[in-house]
């Protein structure tokens, strides 16, 4: 999935899924089609600029539909 973070902190991030470019087949609510249900673990690659990229392990802690100015997506907490 290629997307954007909506909220990023030291402990985790909220990843927008409404306009995401899914690399696996299908699309669904907040990452469900890619197997990203609450409790799932994944690897997150954050591209900060052309020279700085961070790879980290994360766990999905919440899925949320779009509401008002907030996009639909899923929240992850960084592990280690």
PDB file of N, CA, C and O in Angstrom:
ATOM      1  N   UNK A   1       0.846  -1.168   0.000  1.00  0.00           N
ATOM      2  CA  UNK A   1       0.000   0.000   0.000  1.00  0.00           C
ATOM      3  C   UNK A   1       0.884   1.221   0.000  1.00  0.00           C
ATOM      4  O   UNK A   1       1.856   1.271   0.735  1.00  0.00           O
ATOM      5  N   UNK A   2       0.592   2.156  -0.828  1.00  0.00           N
ATOM      6  CA  UNK A   2       1.301   3.423  -0.834  1.00  0.00           C
ATOM      7  C   UNK A   2       0.284   4.477  -0.460  1.00  0.00           C
ATOM      8  O   UNK A   2      -0.760   4.600  -1.090  1.00  0.00           O
ATOM      9  N   UNK A   3       0.569   5.215   0.609  1.00  0.00           N
ATOM     10  CA  UNK A   3      -0.386   6.191   1.103  1.00  0.00           C
ATOM     11  C   UNK A   3       0.359   7.306   1.794  1.00  0.00           C
ATOM     12  O   UNK A   3       1.561   7.444   1.631  1.00  0.00           O
ATOM     13  N   UNK A   4      -0.369   8.074   2.590  1.00  0.00           N
ATOM     14  CA  UNK A   4       0.220   9.175   3.348  1.00  0.00           C
ATOM     15  C   UNK A   4      -0.181   9.038   4.808  1.00  0.00           C
ATOM     16  O   UNK A   4      -1.237   8.503   5.119  1.00  0.00           O
ATOM     17  N   UNK A   5       0.697   9.508   5.683  1.00  0.00           N
ATOM     18  CA  UNK A   5       0.332   9.536   7.090  1.00  0.00           C
ATOM     19  C   UNK A   5      -0.489  10.791   7.328  1.00  0.00           C
ATOM     20  O   UNK A   5      -0.237  11.847   6.748  1.00  0.00           O
ATOM     21  N   UNK A   6      -1.496  10.643   8.175  1.00  0.00           N
ATOM     22  CA  UNK A   6      -2.319  11.796   8.529  1.00  0.00           C
ATOM     23  C   UNK A   6      -1.854  12.355   9.861  1.00  0.00           C
ATOM     24  O   UNK A   6      -1.939  13.526  10.113  1.00  0.00           O
ATOM     25  N   UNK A   7      -1.352  11.504  10.700  1.00  0.00           N
ATOM     26  CA  UNK A   7      -0.888  11.895  12.022  1.00  0.00           C
ATOM     27  C   UNK A   7       0.303  11.014  12.355  1.00  0.00           C
ATOM     28  O   UNK A   7       0.218   9.800  12.289  1.00  0.00           O
ATOM     29  N   UNK A   8       1.417  11.615  12.716  1.00  0.00           N
ATOM     30  CA  UNK A   8       2.637  10.871  12.985  1.00  0.00           C
ATOM     31  C   UNK A   8       3.196  11.321  14.321  1.00  0.00           C
ATOM     32  O   UNK A   8       3.281  12.520  14.587  1.00  0.00           O
ATOM     33  N   UNK A   9       3.549  10.367  15.175  1.00  0.00           N
ATOM     34  CA  UNK A   9       4.153  10.693  16.467  1.00  0.00           C
ATOM     35  C   UNK A   9       5.275   9.699  16.741  1.00  0.00           C
ATOM     36  O   UNK A   9       5.512   8.776  15.954  1.00  0.00           O
ATOM     37  N   UNK A  10       5.930   9.837  17.868  1.00  0.00           N
ATOM     38  CA  UNK A  10       7.009   8.919  18.249  1.00  0.00           C
ATOM     39  C   UNK A  10       6.486   7.489  18.414  1.00  0.00           C
ATOM     40  O   UNK A  10       7.192   6.539  18.141  1.00  0.00           O
ATOM     41  N   UNK A  11       5.229   7.344  18.845  1.00  0.00           N
ATOM     42  CA  UNK A  11       4.692   6.029  19.148  1.00  0.00           C
ATOM     43  C   UNK A  11       3.921   5.353  18.036  1.00  0.00           C
ATOM     44  O   UNK A  11       3.662   4.151  18.083  1.00  0.00           O
ATOM     45  N   UNK A  12       3.538   6.108  17.006  1.00  0.00           N
ATOM     46  CA  UNK A  12       2.744   5.504  15.948  1.00  0.00           C
ATOM     47  C   UNK A  12       2.306   6.504  14.902  1.00  0.00           C
ATOM     48  O   UNK A  12       2.799   7.623  14.845  1.00  0.00           O
ATOM     49  N   UNK A  13       1.350   6.084  14.080  1.00  0.00           N
ATOM     50  CA  UNK A  13       0.874   6.935  12.996  1.00  0.00           C
ATOM     51  C   UNK A  13      -0.537   6.525  12.598  1.00  0.00           C
ATOM     52  O   UNK A  13      -0.952   5.392  12.835  1.00  0.00           O
ATOM     53  N   UNK A  14      -1.252   7.461  11.988  1.00  0.00           N
ATOM     54  CA  UNK A  14      -2.528   7.143  11.360  1.00  0.00           C
ATOM     55  C   UNK A  14      -2.284   7.204   9.867  1.00  0.00           C
ATOM     56  O   UNK A  14      -1.794   8.211   9.346  1.00  0.00           O
ATOM     57  N   UNK A  15      -2.598   6.120   9.180  1.00  0.00           N
ATOM     58  CA  UNK A  15      -2.313   6.015   7.750  1.00  0.00           C
ATOM     59  C   UNK A  15      -3.610   6.093   6.974  1.00  0.00           C
ATOM     60  O   UNK A  15      -4.528   5.303   7.190  1.00  0.00           O
ATOM     61  N   UNK A  16      -3.681   7.075   6.104  1.00  0.00           N
ATOM     62  CA  UNK A  16      -4.879   7.273   5.291  1.00  0.00           C
ATOM     63  C   UNK A  16      -5.043   6.120   4.323  1.00  0.00           C
ATOM     64  O   UNK A  16      -4.111   5.726   3.629  1.00  0.00           O
ATOM     65  N   UNK A  17      -6.249   5.554   4.281  1.00  0.00           N
ATOM     66  CA  UNK A  17      -6.500   4.428   3.387  1.00  0.00           C
ATOM     67  C   UNK A  17      -7.552   4.743   2.332  1.00  0.00           C
ATOM     68  O   UNK A  17      -7.721   3.978   1.404  1.00  0.00           O
ATOM     69  N   UNK A  18      -8.245   5.853   2.462  1.00  0.00           N
ATOM     70  CA  UNK A  18      -9.309   6.190   1.532  1.00  0.00           C
ATOM     71  C   UNK A  18      -8.848   6.371   0.099  1.00  0.00           C
ATOM     72  O   UNK A  18      -9.523   5.962  -0.836  1.00  0.00           O
ATOM     73  N   UNK A  19      -7.686   6.961  -0.100  1.00  0.00           N
ATOM     74  CA  UNK A  19      -7.155   7.189  -1.446  1.00  0.00           C
ATOM     75  C   UNK A  19      -5.842   6.448  -1.644  1.00  0.00           C
ATOM     76  O   UNK A  19      -5.007   6.841  -2.437  1.00  0.00           O
ATOM     77  N   UNK A  20      -5.670   5.363  -0.917  1.00  0.00           N
ATOM     78  CA  UNK A  20      -4.410   4.618  -0.967  1.00  0.00           C
ATOM     79  C   UNK A  20      -4.251   3.877  -2.285  1.00  0.00           C
ATOM     80  O   UNK A  20      -5.215   3.492  -2.913  1.00  0.00           O
ATOM     81  N   UNK A  21      -3.018   3.661  -2.652  1.00  0.00           N
ATOM     82  CA  UNK A  21      -2.666   2.866  -3.818  1.00  0.00           C
ATOM     83  C   UNK A  21      -2.295   1.479  -3.304  1.00  0.00           C
ATOM     84  O   UNK A  21      -1.183   1.244  -2.860  1.00  0.00           O
ATOM     85  N   UNK A  22      -3.261   0.534  -3.313  1.00  0.00           N
ATOM     86  CA  UNK A  22      -3.042  -0.796  -2.755  1.00  0.00           C
ATOM     87  C   UNK A  22      -2.178  -1.619  -3.692  1.00  0.00           C
ATOM     88  O   UNK A  22      -2.430  -1.691  -4.879  1.00  0.00           O
ATOM     89  N   UNK A  23      -1.167  -2.262  -3.132  1.00  0.00           N
ATOM     90  CA  UNK A  23      -0.308  -3.115  -3.949  1.00  0.00           C
ATOM     91  C   UNK A  23      -0.813  -4.549  -3.971  1.00  0.00           C
ATOM     92  O   UNK A  23      -0.395  -5.332  -4.790  1.00  0.00           O
ATOM     93  N   UNK A  24      -1.735  -4.916  -3.074  1.00  0.00           N
ATOM     94  CA  UNK A  24      -2.347  -6.241  -3.141  1.00  0.00           C
ATOM     95  C   UNK A  24      -3.714  -6.099  -3.796  1.00  0.00           C
ATOM     96  O   UNK A  24      -4.232  -5.002  -3.941  1.00  0.00           O
ATOM     97  N   UNK A  25      -4.300  -7.196  -4.189  1.00  0.00           N
ATOM     98  CA  UNK A  25      -5.575  -7.155  -4.905  1.00  0.00           C
ATOM     99  C   UNK A  25      -6.695  -6.631  -4.021  1.00  0.00           C
ATOM    100  O   UNK A  25      -6.750  -6.912  -2.840  1.00  0.00           O
ATOM    101  N   UNK A  26      -7.563  -5.845  -4.601  1.00  0.00           N
ATOM    102  CA  UNK A  26      -8.761  -5.398  -3.914  1.00  0.00           C
ATOM    103  C   UNK A  26      -8.553  -4.127  -3.116  1.00  0.00           C
ATOM    104  O   UNK A  26      -7.483  -3.578  -3.023  1.00  0.00           O
ATOM    105  N   UNK A  27      -9.639  -3.675  -2.549  1.00  0.00           N
ATOM    106  CA  UNK A  27      -9.622  -2.510  -1.662  1.00  0.00           C
ATOM    107  C   UNK A  27     -10.744  -2.708  -0.678  1.00  0.00           C
ATOM    108  O   UNK A  27     -11.733  -3.339  -0.965  1.00  0.00           O
ATOM    109  N   UNK A  28     -10.579  -2.172   0.498  1.00  0.00           N
ATOM    110  CA  UNK A  28     -11.611  -2.355   1.503  1.00  0.00           C
ATOM    111  C   UNK A  28     -11.527  -1.301   2.575  1.00  0.00           C
ATOM    112  O   UNK A  28     -10.719  -0.385   2.502  1.00  0.00           O
ATOM    113  N   UNK A  29     -12.350  -1.445   3.559  1.00  0.00           N
ATOM    114  CA  UNK A  29     -12.394  -0.469   4.628  1.00  0.00           C
ATOM    115  C   UNK A  29     -11.102  -0.482   5.410  1.00  0.00           C
ATOM    116  O   UNK A  29     -10.746  -1.482   6.014  1.00  0.00           O
ATOM    117  N   UNK A  30     -10.416   0.627   5.389  1.00  0.00           N
ATOM    118  CA  UNK A  30      -9.243   0.878   6.217  1.00  0.00           C
ATOM    119  C   UNK A  30      -8.197  -0.227   6.196  1.00  0.00           C
ATOM    120  O   UNK A  30      -7.593  -0.547   7.181  1.00  0.00           O
ATOM    121  N   UNK A  31      -7.994  -0.833   5.085  1.00  0.00           N
ATOM    122  CA  UNK A  31      -6.908  -1.789   4.942  1.00  0.00           C
ATOM    123  C   UNK A  31      -7.286  -3.238   5.108  1.00  0.00           C
ATOM    124  O   UNK A  31      -6.435  -4.112   5.048  1.00  0.00           O
ATOM    125  N   UNK A  32      -8.556  -3.531   5.297  1.00  0.00           N
ATOM    126  CA  UNK A  32      -8.972  -4.915   5.527  1.00  0.00           C
ATOM    127  C   UNK A  32      -8.621  -5.824   4.349  1.00  0.00           C
ATOM    128  O   UNK A  32      -8.239  -6.972   4.544  1.00  0.00           O
ATOM    129  N   UNK A  33      -8.722  -5.332   3.139  1.00  0.00           N
ATOM    130  CA  UNK A  33      -8.446  -6.163   1.964  1.00  0.00           C
ATOM    131  C   UNK A  33      -6.982  -6.559   1.875  1.00  0.00           C
ATOM    132  O   UNK A  33      -6.642  -7.566   1.301  1.00  0.00           O
ATOM    133  N   UNK A  34      -6.109  -5.765   2.452  1.00  0.00           N
ATOM    134  CA  UNK A  34      -4.686  -6.081   2.432  1.00  0.00           C
ATOM    135  C   UNK A  34      -4.285  -6.914   3.640  1.00  0.00           C
ATOM    136  O   UNK A  34      -3.115  -7.126   3.886  1.00  0.00           O
ATOM    137  N   UNK A  35      -5.262  -7.403   4.408  1.00  0.00           N
ATOM    138  CA  UNK A  35      -4.966  -8.209   5.579  1.00  0.00           C
ATOM    139  C   UNK A  35      -4.561  -7.388   6.780  1.00  0.00           C
ATOM    140  O   UNK A  35      -3.935  -7.900   7.693  1.00  0.00           O
ATOM    141  N   UNK A  36      -4.893  -6.109   6.789  1.00  0.00           N
ATOM    142  CA  UNK A  36      -4.499  -5.230   7.883  1.00  0.00           C
ATOM    143  C   UNK A  36      -5.649  -5.041   8.867  1.00  0.00           C
ATOM    144  O   UNK A  36      -6.226  -3.976   8.969  1.00  0.00           O
ATOM    145  N   UNK A  37      -5.973  -6.086   9.585  1.00  0.00           N
ATOM    146  CA  UNK A  37      -7.007  -5.981  10.605  1.00  0.00           C
ATOM    147  C   UNK A  37      -6.350  -5.622  11.937  1.00  0.00           C
ATOM    148  O   UNK A  37      -5.131  -5.699  12.090  1.00  0.00           O
ATOM    149  N   UNK A  38      -7.154  -5.203  12.907  1.00  0.00           N
ATOM    150  CA  UNK A  38      -6.636  -4.854  14.224  1.00  0.00           C
ATOM    151  C   UNK A  38      -5.871  -6.056  14.782  1.00  0.00           C
ATOM    152  O   UNK A  38      -6.337  -7.185  14.733  1.00  0.00           O
ATOM    153  N   UNK A  39      -4.674  -5.795  15.262  1.00  0.00           N
ATOM    154  CA  UNK A  39      -3.809  -6.845  15.784  1.00  0.00           C
ATOM    155  C   UNK A  39      -2.780  -7.336  14.782  1.00  0.00           C
ATOM    156  O   UNK A  39      -1.806  -7.986  15.157  1.00  0.00           O
ATOM    157  N   UNK A  40      -2.973  -7.020  13.496  1.00  0.00           N
ATOM    158  CA  UNK A  40      -2.014  -7.421  12.458  1.00  0.00           C
ATOM    159  C   UNK A  40      -0.710  -6.659  12.631  1.00  0.00           C
ATOM    160  O   UNK A  40      -0.693  -5.513  13.048  1.00  0.00           O
ATOM    161  N   UNK A  41       0.363  -7.313  12.262  1.00  0.00           N
ATOM    162  CA  UNK A  41       1.672  -6.642  12.263  1.00  0.00           C
ATOM    163  C   UNK A  41       2.103  -6.426  10.822  1.00  0.00           C
ATOM    164  O   UNK A  41       1.774  -7.210   9.940  1.00  0.00           O
ATOM    165  N   UNK A  42       2.806  -5.330  10.619  1.00  0.00           N
ATOM    166  CA  UNK A  42       3.240  -4.984   9.270  1.00  0.00           C
ATOM    167  C   UNK A  42       4.548  -4.212   9.344  1.00  0.00           C
ATOM    168  O   UNK A  42       4.990  -3.822  10.415  1.00  0.00           O
ATOM    169  N   UNK A  43       5.151  -4.014   8.200  1.00  0.00           N
ATOM    170  CA  UNK A  43       6.338  -3.180   8.094  1.00  0.00           C
ATOM    171  C   UNK A  43       5.938  -1.868   7.434  1.00  0.00           C
ATOM    172  O   UNK A  43       5.252  -1.871   6.411  1.00  0.00           O
ATOM    173  N   UNK A  44       6.336  -0.779   8.042  1.00  0.00           N
ATOM    174  CA  UNK A  44       6.020   0.556   7.539  1.00  0.00           C
ATOM    175  C   UNK A  44       7.306   1.177   7.004  1.00  0.00           C
ATOM    176  O   UNK A  44       8.348   1.114   7.649  1.00  0.00           O
ATOM    177  N   UNK A  45       7.218   1.753   5.839  1.00  0.00           N
ATOM    178  CA  UNK A  45       8.358   2.476   5.255  1.00  0.00           C
ATOM    179  C   UNK A  45       7.940   3.931   5.122  1.00  0.00           C
ATOM    180  O   UNK A  45       7.015   4.253   4.359  1.00  0.00           O
ATOM    181  N   UNK A  46       8.590   4.794   5.872  1.00  0.00           N
ATOM    182  CA  UNK A  46       8.277   6.223   5.846  1.00  0.00           C
ATOM    183  C   UNK A  46       9.352   6.950   5.051  1.00  0.00           C
ATOM    184  O   UNK A  46      10.527   6.923   5.417  1.00  0.00           O
ATOM    185  N   UNK A  47       8.953   7.580   3.969  1.00  0.00           N
ATOM    186  CA  UNK A  47       9.880   8.352   3.156  1.00  0.00           C
ATOM    187  C   UNK A  47       9.780   9.804   3.604  1.00  0.00           C
ATOM    188  O   UNK A  47       8.755  10.458   3.405  1.00  0.00           O
ATOM    189  N   UNK A  48      10.829  10.285   4.254  1.00  0.00           N
ATOM    190  CA  UNK A  48      10.827  11.637   4.801  1.00  0.00           C
ATOM    191  C   UNK A  48      11.226  12.666   3.745  1.00  0.00           C
ATOM    192  O   UNK A  48      10.692  13.764   3.715  1.00  0.00           O
ATOM    193  N   UNK A  49      12.193  12.318   2.926  1.00  0.00           N
ATOM    194  CA  UNK A  49      12.617  13.133   1.791  1.00  0.00           C
ATOM    195  C   UNK A  49      13.436  12.220   0.881  1.00  0.00           C
ATOM    196  O   UNK A  49      13.478  11.019   1.102  1.00  0.00           O
ATOM    197  N   UNK A  50      14.089  12.757  -0.095  1.00  0.00           N
ATOM    198  CA  UNK A  50      14.798  11.914  -1.066  1.00  0.00           C
ATOM    199  C   UNK A  50      15.928  11.094  -0.443  1.00  0.00           C
ATOM    200  O   UNK A  50      16.287  10.045  -0.957  1.00  0.00           O
ATOM    201  N   UNK A  51      16.478  11.550   0.666  1.00  0.00           N
ATOM    202  CA  UNK A  51      17.628  10.871   1.254  1.00  0.00           C
ATOM    203  C   UNK A  51      17.319  10.112   2.541  1.00  0.00           C
ATOM    204  O   UNK A  51      18.128   9.298   2.982  1.00  0.00           O
ATOM    205  N   UNK A  52      16.184  10.369   3.168  1.00  0.00           N
ATOM    206  CA  UNK A  52      15.878   9.770   4.465  1.00  0.00           C
ATOM    207  C   UNK A  52      14.632   8.899   4.415  1.00  0.00           C
ATOM    208  O   UNK A  52      13.531   9.399   4.180  1.00  0.00           O
ATOM    209  N   UNK A  53      14.842   7.612   4.646  1.00  0.00           N
ATOM    210  CA  UNK A  53      13.753   6.633   4.664  1.00  0.00           C
ATOM    211  C   UNK A  53      13.876   5.831   5.953  1.00  0.00           C
ATOM    212  O   UNK A  53      14.968   5.411   6.329  1.00  0.00           O
ATOM    213  N   UNK A  54      12.755   5.645   6.646  1.00  0.00           N
ATOM    214  CA  UNK A  54      12.722   4.843   7.862  1.00  0.00           C
ATOM    215  C   UNK A  54      11.888   3.593   7.624  1.00  0.00           C
ATOM    216  O   UNK A  54      10.787   3.683   7.085  1.00  0.00           O
ATOM    217  N   UNK A  55      12.385   2.447   8.022  1.00  0.00           N
ATOM    218  CA  UNK A  55      11.630   1.198   7.997  1.00  0.00           C
ATOM    219  C   UNK A  55      11.397   0.791   9.441  1.00  0.00           C
ATOM    220  O   UNK A  55      12.337   0.799  10.250  1.00  0.00           O
ATOM    221  N   UNK A  56      10.168   0.461   9.780  1.00  0.00           N
ATOM    222  CA  UNK A  56       9.881   0.059  11.153  1.00  0.00           C
ATOM    223  C   UNK A  56       8.755  -0.967  11.180  1.00  0.00           C
ATOM    224  O   UNK A  56       7.957  -1.068  10.258  1.00  0.00           O
ATOM    225  N   UNK A  57       8.725  -1.726  12.257  1.00  0.00           N
ATOM    226  CA  UNK A  57       7.651  -2.696  12.474  1.00  0.00           C
ATOM    227  C   UNK A  57       6.520  -1.988  13.201  1.00  0.00           C
ATOM    228  O   UNK A  57       6.750  -1.106  14.030  1.00  0.00           O
ATOM    229  N   UNK A  58       5.292  -2.405  12.902  1.00  0.00           N
ATOM    230  CA  UNK A  58       4.133  -1.757  13.518  1.00  0.00           C
ATOM    231  C   UNK A  58       3.009  -2.768  13.706  1.00  0.00           C
ATOM    232  O   UNK A  58       2.993  -3.817  13.064  1.00  0.00           O
ATOM    233  N   UNK A  59       2.090  -2.426  14.591  1.00  0.00           N
ATOM    234  CA  UNK A  59       0.894  -3.228  14.835  1.00  0.00           C
ATOM    235  C   UNK A  59      -0.329  -2.354  14.615  1.00  0.00           C
ATOM    236  O   UNK A  59      -0.379  -1.222  15.106  1.00  0.00           O
ATOM    237  N   UNK A  60      -1.310  -2.863  13.874  1.00  0.00           N
ATOM    238  CA  UNK A  60      -2.552  -2.124  13.647  1.00  0.00           C
ATOM    239  C   UNK A  60      -3.352  -2.131  14.947  1.00  0.00           C
ATOM    240  O   UNK A  60      -3.617  -3.194  15.505  1.00  0.00           O
ATOM    241  N   UNK A  61      -3.707  -0.941  15.436  1.00  0.00           N
ATOM    242  CA  UNK A  61      -4.440  -0.838  16.702  1.00  0.00           C
ATOM    243  C   UNK A  61      -5.867  -0.334  16.527  1.00  0.00           C
ATOM    244  O   UNK A  61      -6.682  -0.466  17.431  1.00  0.00           O
ATOM    245  N   UNK A  62      -6.167   0.252  15.357  1.00  0.00           N
ATOM    246  CA  UNK A  62      -7.516   0.790  15.156  1.00  0.00           C
ATOM    247  C   UNK A  62      -7.761   1.005  13.679  1.00  0.00           C
ATOM    248  O   UNK A  62      -6.861   1.348  12.930  1.00  0.00           O
ATOM    249  N   UNK A  63      -9.002   0.796  13.258  1.00  0.00           N
ATOM    250  CA  UNK A  63      -9.447   1.156  11.919  1.00  0.00           C
ATOM    251  C   UNK A  63     -10.556   2.179  12.080  1.00  0.00           C
ATOM    252  O   UNK A  63     -11.329   2.102  13.032  1.00  0.00           O
ATOM    253  N   UNK A  64     -10.619   3.129  11.167  1.00  0.00           N
ATOM    254  CA  UNK A  64     -11.632   4.169  11.297  1.00  0.00           C
ATOM    255  C   UNK A  64     -12.120   4.615   9.927  1.00  0.00           C
ATOM    256  O   UNK A  64     -11.320   4.800   9.008  1.00  0.00           O
ATOM    257  N   UNK A  65     -13.433   4.814   9.774  1.00  0.00           N
ATOM    258  CA  UNK A  65     -13.966   5.364   8.525  1.00  0.00           C
ATOM    259  C   UNK A  65     -13.706   6.871   8.492  1.00  0.00           C
ATOM    260  O   UNK A  65     -13.414   7.488   9.526  1.00  0.00           O
ATOM    261  N   UNK A  66     -13.811   7.459   7.312  1.00  0.00           N
ATOM    262  CA  UNK A  66     -13.668   8.913   7.189  1.00  0.00           C
ATOM    263  C   UNK A  66     -14.769   9.588   7.997  1.00  0.00           C
ATOM    264  O   UNK A  66     -15.905   9.117   8.051  1.00  0.00           O
ATOM    265  N   UNK A  67     -14.409  10.690   8.653  1.00  0.00           N
ATOM    266  CA  UNK A  67     -15.379  11.438   9.455  1.00  0.00           C
ATOM    267  C   UNK A  67     -14.995  12.916   9.435  1.00  0.00           C
ATOM    268  O   UNK A  67     -13.925  13.279   9.897  1.00  0.00           O
ATOM    269  N   UNK A  68     -15.848  13.749   8.861  1.00  0.00           N
ATOM    270  CA  UNK A  68     -15.552  15.182   8.787  1.00  0.00           C
ATOM    271  C   UNK A  68     -14.298  15.436   7.978  1.00  0.00           C
ATOM    272  O   UNK A  68     -14.170  14.979   6.848  1.00  0.00           O
ATOM    273  N   UNK A  69     -13.347  16.136   8.577  1.00  0.00           N
ATOM    274  CA  UNK A  69     -12.080  16.440   7.907  1.00  0.00           C
ATOM    275  C   UNK A  69     -11.058  15.319   8.043  1.00  0.00           C
ATOM    276  O   UNK A  69      -9.956  15.426   7.513  1.00  0.00           O
ATOM    277  N   UNK A  70     -11.397  14.271   8.764  1.00  0.00           N
ATOM    278  CA  UNK A  70     -10.463  13.169   8.997  1.00  0.00           C
ATOM    279  C   UNK A  70     -10.670  12.057   7.969  1.00  0.00           C
ATOM    280  O   UNK A  70     -11.782  11.607   7.764  1.00  0.00           O
ATOM    281  N   UNK A  71      -9.590  11.593   7.353  1.00  0.00           N
ATOM    282  CA  UNK A  71      -9.711  10.539   6.338  1.00  0.00           C
ATOM    283  C   UNK A  71      -9.931   9.169   6.980  1.00  0.00           C
ATOM    284  O   UNK A  71      -9.614   8.958   8.158  1.00  0.00           O
ATOM    285  N   UNK A  72     -10.453   8.239   6.213  1.00  0.00           N
ATOM    286  CA  UNK A  72     -10.539   6.859   6.668  1.00  0.00           C
ATOM    287  C   UNK A  72      -9.166   6.236   6.619  1.00  0.00           C
ATOM    288  O   UNK A  72      -8.316   6.625   5.814  1.00  0.00           O
ATOM    289  N   UNK A  73      -8.926   5.278   7.486  1.00  0.00           N
ATOM    290  CA  UNK A  73      -7.630   4.628   7.489  1.00  0.00           C
ATOM    291  C   UNK A  73      -7.444   3.766   8.707  1.00  0.00           C
ATOM    292  O   UNK A  73      -8.414   3.292   9.301  1.00  0.00           O
ATOM    293  N   UNK A  74      -6.188   3.588   9.097  1.00  0.00           N
ATOM    294  CA  UNK A  74      -5.899   2.748  10.251  1.00  0.00           C
ATOM    295  C   UNK A  74      -4.733   3.326  11.044  1.00  0.00           C
ATOM    296  O   UNK A  74      -3.841   3.980  10.502  1.00  0.00           O
ATOM    297  N   UNK A  75      -4.783   3.098  12.352  1.00  0.00           N
ATOM    298  CA  UNK A  75      -3.742   3.572  13.252  1.00  0.00           C
ATOM    299  C   UNK A  75      -2.805   2.419  13.568  1.00  0.00           C
ATOM    300  O   UNK A  75      -3.254   1.284  13.757  1.00  0.00           O
ATOM    301  N   UNK A  76      -1.516   2.709  13.592  1.00  0.00           N
ATOM    302  CA  UNK A  76      -0.527   1.711  13.954  1.00  0.00           C
ATOM    303  C   UNK A  76       0.328   2.242  15.103  1.00  0.00           C
ATOM    304  O   UNK A  76       0.501   3.450  15.256  1.00  0.00           O
ATOM    305  N   UNK A  77       0.811   1.309  15.910  1.00  0.00           N
ATOM    306  CA  UNK A  77       1.799   1.679  16.940  1.00  0.00           C
ATOM    307  C   UNK A  77       3.109   1.042  16.520  1.00  0.00           C
ATOM    308  O   UNK A  77       3.142  -0.087  16.019  1.00  0.00           O
ATOM    309  N   UNK A  78       4.173   1.801  16.669  1.00  0.00           N
ATOM    310  CA  UNK A  78       5.483   1.300  16.292  1.00  0.00           C
ATOM    311  C   UNK A  78       5.970   0.301  17.335  1.00  0.00           C
ATOM    312  O   UNK A  78       5.777   0.493  18.536  1.00  0.00           O
ATOM    313  N   UNK A  79       6.596  -0.756  16.872  1.00  0.00           N
ATOM    314  CA  UNK A  79       7.124  -1.813  17.739  1.00  0.00           C
ATOM    315  C   UNK A  79       8.645  -1.757  17.683  1.00  0.00           C
ATOM    316  O   UNK A  79       9.227  -1.751  16.599  1.00  0.00           O
ATOM    317  N   UNK A  80       9.274  -1.753  18.837  1.00  0.00           N
ATOM    318  CA  UNK A  80      10.738  -1.685  18.969  1.00  0.00           C
ATOM    319  C   UNK A  80      11.240  -0.426  18.372  1.00  0.00           C
ATOM    320  O   UNK A  80      12.068  -0.183  17.691  1.00  0.00           O
TER     321      UNK A  80
END
